Short mmCIF file of C-alpha atoms and ligand atoms in Angstrom, two decimals:
data_model
loop_
_atom_site.label_atom_id
_atom_site.label_comp_id
_atom_site.label_asym_id
_atom_site.label_seq_id
_atom_site.Cartn_x
_atom_site.Cartn_y
_atom_site.Cartn_z
CA MET A 802 -0.19 -0.01 0.46
CA THR A 803 1.11 3.72 -1.20
CA PRO A 804 0.47 6.18 1.62
CA ARG A 805 -1.20 9.66 0.90
CA THR A 806 0.43 11.19 3.42
CA ILE A 807 3.74 10.38 6.10
CA ALA A 808 4.09 12.31 8.82
CA ILE A 809 7.87 12.23 10.35
CA ASP A 810 8.50 13.63 13.81
CA GLY A 811 11.33 14.13 16.25
CA PRO A 812 13.63 16.47 17.94
CA ALA A 813 16.35 18.82 16.25
CA GLY A 814 18.90 16.19 14.91
CA ALA A 815 17.49 12.88 14.49
CA GLY A 816 17.95 12.94 11.09
CA LYS A 817 14.22 13.74 10.13
CA SER A 818 14.95 16.17 7.38
CA THR A 819 18.15 13.18 5.28
CA ILE A 820 15.78 10.63 6.14
CA GLY A 821 12.58 12.20 5.18
CA ALA A 822 13.80 13.69 1.66
CA LEU A 823 15.22 10.58 0.72
CA VAL A 824 11.49 8.62 1.51
CA ALA A 825 10.68 11.44 -0.41
CA GLU A 826 13.25 10.56 -3.51
CA ARG A 827 12.34 7.28 -3.87
CA LEU A 828 8.93 6.94 -3.42
CA GLY A 829 8.75 10.08 -5.54
CA TYR A 830 6.85 12.24 -3.66
CA LEU A 831 6.86 16.18 -2.38
CA PHE A 832 8.72 16.02 1.03
CA LEU A 833 8.23 19.42 3.16
CA ASP A 834 10.36 20.08 5.69
CA THR A 835 8.11 22.30 8.44
CA GLY A 836 11.11 23.42 10.26
CA ALA A 837 12.02 25.60 7.59
CA MET A 838 9.30 27.62 7.47
CA TYR A 839 9.95 28.48 11.42
CA ARG A 840 13.45 29.15 10.39
CA ALA A 841 12.24 31.42 7.52
CA VAL A 842 9.79 33.41 10.35
CA ALA A 843 12.97 33.65 12.21
CA LEU A 844 14.82 34.80 9.78
CA ALA A 845 12.42 37.73 8.75
CA ALA A 846 12.27 38.57 12.00
CA LEU A 847 16.19 39.37 12.82
CA ARG A 848 16.35 41.24 9.34
CA ARG A 849 13.52 43.55 10.13
CA GLY A 850 14.69 43.64 13.79
CA VAL A 851 11.19 42.31 15.63
CA ASP A 852 11.91 40.83 19.13
CA ALA A 853 11.93 37.41 19.57
CA ASP A 854 9.25 37.70 22.50
CA ASP A 855 6.70 40.11 20.54
CA GLY A 856 4.29 38.00 19.78
CA ASP A 857 1.85 40.19 17.79
CA ARG A 858 4.50 41.08 15.26
CA LEU A 859 5.58 38.28 15.01
CA ALA A 860 2.25 37.04 14.40
CA ALA A 861 1.68 40.05 11.32
CA LEU A 862 5.21 38.76 9.78
CA ALA A 863 3.71 35.17 9.49
CA ARG A 864 0.89 36.73 7.66
CA GLU A 865 3.03 38.43 5.59
CA VAL A 866 5.79 36.85 4.02
CA ARG A 867 5.51 34.34 1.27
CA ILE A 868 7.99 31.50 2.16
CA ALA A 869 8.63 29.02 -1.22
CA ILE A 870 10.16 25.60 -0.60
CA GLY A 871 11.22 23.59 -4.07
CA PRO A 872 13.37 22.06 -5.06
CA PRO A 873 16.99 22.54 -5.60
CA THR A 874 17.49 25.27 -7.59
CA VAL A 875 21.39 25.36 -6.95
CA ARG A 876 23.87 21.96 -7.03
CA ASP A 877 25.26 22.47 -3.77
CA GLY A 878 24.54 20.18 -1.74
CA ARG A 879 20.96 21.05 -0.66
CA ALA A 880 17.60 19.16 -0.69
CA TYR A 881 16.09 22.02 -1.31
CA THR A 882 15.71 25.16 -1.76
CA VAL A 883 13.56 27.86 0.46
CA LEU A 884 12.83 31.30 -0.84
CA LEU A 885 11.28 34.28 1.15
CA ASP A 886 9.59 37.17 -0.53
CA GLY A 887 11.87 35.97 -3.61
CA ASP A 888 15.09 35.53 -1.94
CA ASP A 889 17.49 32.93 -1.70
CA VAL A 890 17.87 31.80 2.17
CA THR A 891 18.31 28.13 1.32
CA TRP A 892 21.77 28.29 4.18
CA ALA A 893 21.00 31.63 5.50
CA ILE A 894 18.23 30.34 7.75
CA ARG A 895 20.43 27.81 8.89
CA ASP A 896 22.66 30.36 10.77
CA ALA A 897 23.38 30.15 14.96
CA GLY A 898 21.03 32.99 14.47
CA VAL A 899 18.67 31.92 13.78
CA ASP A 900 18.73 28.89 16.00
CA ALA A 901 19.08 30.75 18.94
CA VAL A 902 15.42 32.22 17.67
CA VAL A 903 13.32 29.82 16.38
CA SER A 904 11.81 27.84 18.72
CA GLN A 905 10.73 31.22 20.50
CA VAL A 906 9.16 32.45 17.46
CA ALA A 907 7.90 28.73 16.68
CA ARG A 908 6.18 29.07 20.79
CA ILE A 909 3.52 31.88 19.69
CA PRO A 910 0.42 30.14 19.02
CA ALA A 911 -0.26 32.47 15.42
CA VAL A 912 2.11 31.84 14.01
CA ARG A 913 2.21 28.74 13.78
CA ASP A 914 -1.77 28.57 12.28
CA ALA A 915 -0.10 30.56 9.87
CA MET A 916 2.22 28.09 8.70
CA VAL A 917 0.14 25.13 9.72
CA ALA A 918 -2.57 26.94 7.02
CA GLN A 919 0.09 26.56 4.20
CA GLN A 920 1.20 23.26 5.18
CA ARG A 921 -2.32 21.57 5.08
CA ALA A 922 -3.22 22.86 1.97
CA LEU A 923 -0.32 21.10 0.46
CA ALA A 924 -0.34 17.78 2.08
CA GLU A 925 -4.36 18.19 0.29
CA ARG A 926 -3.04 16.84 -3.17
CA GLY A 927 -1.72 13.88 -1.37
CA ARG A 928 1.93 12.00 -2.17
CA VAL A 929 4.05 14.17 0.58
CA VAL A 930 5.96 13.62 3.47
CA MET A 931 6.11 15.96 5.57
CA VAL A 932 8.42 16.41 8.57
CA GLY A 933 8.67 18.71 11.61
CA ARG A 934 7.91 18.65 15.75
CA ASP A 935 3.87 18.46 15.31
CA ILE A 936 2.59 16.82 11.85
CA GLY A 937 1.42 13.51 12.98
CA THR A 938 -0.23 15.17 16.25
CA VAL A 939 -2.42 18.31 14.67
CA VAL A 940 -1.09 19.20 11.16
CA LEU A 941 -2.35 15.98 9.50
CA PRO A 942 -3.59 13.31 12.06
CA GLY A 943 -4.91 11.31 9.93
CA ALA A 944 -1.86 10.73 7.91
CA GLU A 945 -1.89 7.07 6.79
CA ARG A 946 1.88 7.07 7.99
CA LYS A 947 3.16 8.33 11.43
CA ILE A 948 6.86 7.67 12.18
CA TYR A 949 8.69 9.26 15.23
CA LEU A 950 12.26 9.72 14.49
CA THR A 951 14.81 9.88 17.95
CA ALA A 952 18.92 9.55 18.58
CA SER A 953 19.79 10.36 21.85
CA ALA A 954 21.42 14.47 22.52
CA ALA A 955 24.91 13.53 22.46
CA GLU A 956 24.07 11.65 19.36
CA ARG A 957 22.52 14.42 17.81
CA ALA A 958 24.55 16.67 18.68
CA LYS A 959 27.87 14.98 17.08
CA ARG A 960 25.26 14.48 13.72
CA ARG A 961 25.15 18.52 13.91
CA GLU A 962 28.24 19.32 14.56
CA GLU A 963 29.42 17.14 11.54
CA GLU A 964 26.80 18.47 9.16
CA LEU A 965 28.18 21.97 10.03
CA ARG A 966 31.48 21.32 9.41
CA ALA A 967 30.72 19.79 6.28
CA ARG A 968 29.27 23.17 4.96
CA GLY A 969 32.25 25.14 6.47
CA ASP A 970 30.55 25.89 9.39
CA VAL A 971 32.62 25.09 12.52
CA ARG A 972 30.86 25.17 16.28
CA GLY A 973 32.02 23.52 19.18
CA ARG A 974 30.19 19.81 20.28
CA SER A 975 29.44 20.88 23.90
CA ASP A 976 27.82 24.02 22.77
CA LEU A 977 25.35 22.35 20.32
CA LEU A 978 24.55 20.00 22.68
CA ASP A 979 23.49 22.68 24.98
CA GLU A 980 21.45 24.54 22.15
CA ILE A 981 20.16 21.08 21.42
CA LEU A 982 18.76 20.63 25.04
CA ARG A 983 17.26 24.39 25.06
CA ARG A 984 15.42 23.59 21.84
CA ASP A 985 14.19 20.13 23.09
CA ARG A 986 13.16 21.79 25.95
CA ILE A 987 10.96 24.70 24.25
CA ASP A 988 10.01 22.56 21.67
CA SER A 989 7.91 20.00 24.51
CA GLU A 990 7.02 21.85 26.96
CA ARG A 991 5.46 24.74 25.21
CA ALA A 992 2.07 24.85 25.13
CA VAL A 993 1.07 25.31 21.89
CA ALA A 994 1.71 21.51 19.31
CA PRO A 995 4.52 20.24 21.55
CA LEU A 996 6.72 17.80 20.03
CA ARG A 997 5.64 14.46 21.39
CA ALA A 998 4.52 11.62 19.55
CA ALA A 999 1.32 10.83 18.15
CA ASP A 1000 -0.09 7.52 19.82
CA ASP A 1001 -0.41 5.66 16.36
CA ALA A 1002 3.67 6.97 15.75
CA VAL A 1003 5.74 4.35 14.78
CA LEU A 1004 9.16 5.45 17.02
CA VAL A 1005 12.76 4.61 15.20
CA ARG A 1006 15.46 5.25 17.33
CA THR A 1007 18.65 5.95 15.07
CA ASP A 1008 21.41 6.23 17.49
CA GLY A 1009 24.13 3.85 15.77
CA LEU A 1010 22.48 3.93 12.45
CA SER A 1011 24.26 4.62 9.46
CA VAL A 1012 21.48 7.23 6.70
CA GLY A 1013 21.21 3.93 4.51
CA GLN A 1014 20.30 1.57 7.90
CA ALA A 1015 17.90 4.37 9.17
CA LEU A 1016 16.65 4.85 5.84
CA GLU A 1017 15.64 1.26 4.94
CA ARG A 1018 13.95 1.20 8.38
CA VAL A 1019 11.39 3.73 7.76
CA LEU A 1020 10.45 2.77 4.13
CA ALA A 1021 9.89 -0.78 5.80
CA ILE A 1022 7.20 0.38 7.71
CA VAL A 1023 6.30 3.42 4.86
CA THR A 1024 5.53 0.72 2.28
CA ARG A 1025 4.19 -1.98 4.80
CA SER A 1026 0.40 -3.35 4.40
O1 DC B 1183 13.65 21.07 12.73
P1 DC B 1183 14.19 22.23 12.47
O2 DC B 1183 15.04 22.54 13.89
O3 DC B 1183 14.27 22.76 11.30
O4 DC B 1183 13.33 22.90 13.34
C1 DC B 1183 13.63 24.33 13.73
C2 DC B 1183 12.98 24.93 15.08
O5 DC B 1183 10.92 24.94 14.09
C3 DC B 1183 12.49 23.66 15.92
O6 DC B 1183 13.47 24.22 16.87
C4 DC B 1183 10.88 23.81 15.88
C5 DC B 1183 9.96 24.48 15.09
N1 DC B 1183 8.88 23.73 14.33
C6 DC B 1183 8.02 23.53 15.16
O7 DC B 1183 7.69 24.08 15.78
N2 DC B 1183 7.15 22.63 14.31
C7 DC B 1183 6.98 22.36 13.32
N3 DC B 1183 6.06 21.19 12.28
C8 DC B 1183 8.56 22.35 12.50
C9 DC B 1183 9.42 22.90 13.14
#
């Protein structure tokens, strides 16, 4: 059976984007990394000097900006291209400044409402792999397949460090671990759509698994009848 919609949730650095993009490629599905949308709003806020605690202005900004996520337009290792009001921000949304404020921005209910509406509209066409924190619980509770991808914080920090270093962004492992733990805490404790596994999600722990092994495990779950 091929599911219409596949939801992959989990904490920062669990491998959701890597695995989600590969699953989508294998199945010929559309891939949407919803974290990139919250990152784009956070970047817009930084660029316009909007404070990460100013809920009203963030909500207005989230409704106003145009975020478009599509196939890669440059062959520089990106899995997709992110446009913010027409400007290519694919790498800018990965900066440390965005890491520092994105969880605060994503906590604002009206920001989430604006993003969720776009995410659901995209999923209506079907054949989509959507990754995030609340896809199986809130955005697409009816998704036919739900995966909760996770790994220990130490493993996630190690992967982040390697991934950033490959792009020439050298950051210390312990700083990255602190950042991951801080984001885990804000993402899990927020009042609206906190990070948690849906009751009907299949849990996949990726500690010690290569990308290929994790991919095979997720594909087996996604395609089983
Ligand atoms: O997956 P990521 O690290 O790129 O996500 C960035 C932030 O966006 C993350 O700290 C929490 C937020 N987020 C969210 O609240 N809901 C989602 N569906 C996806 C991401």
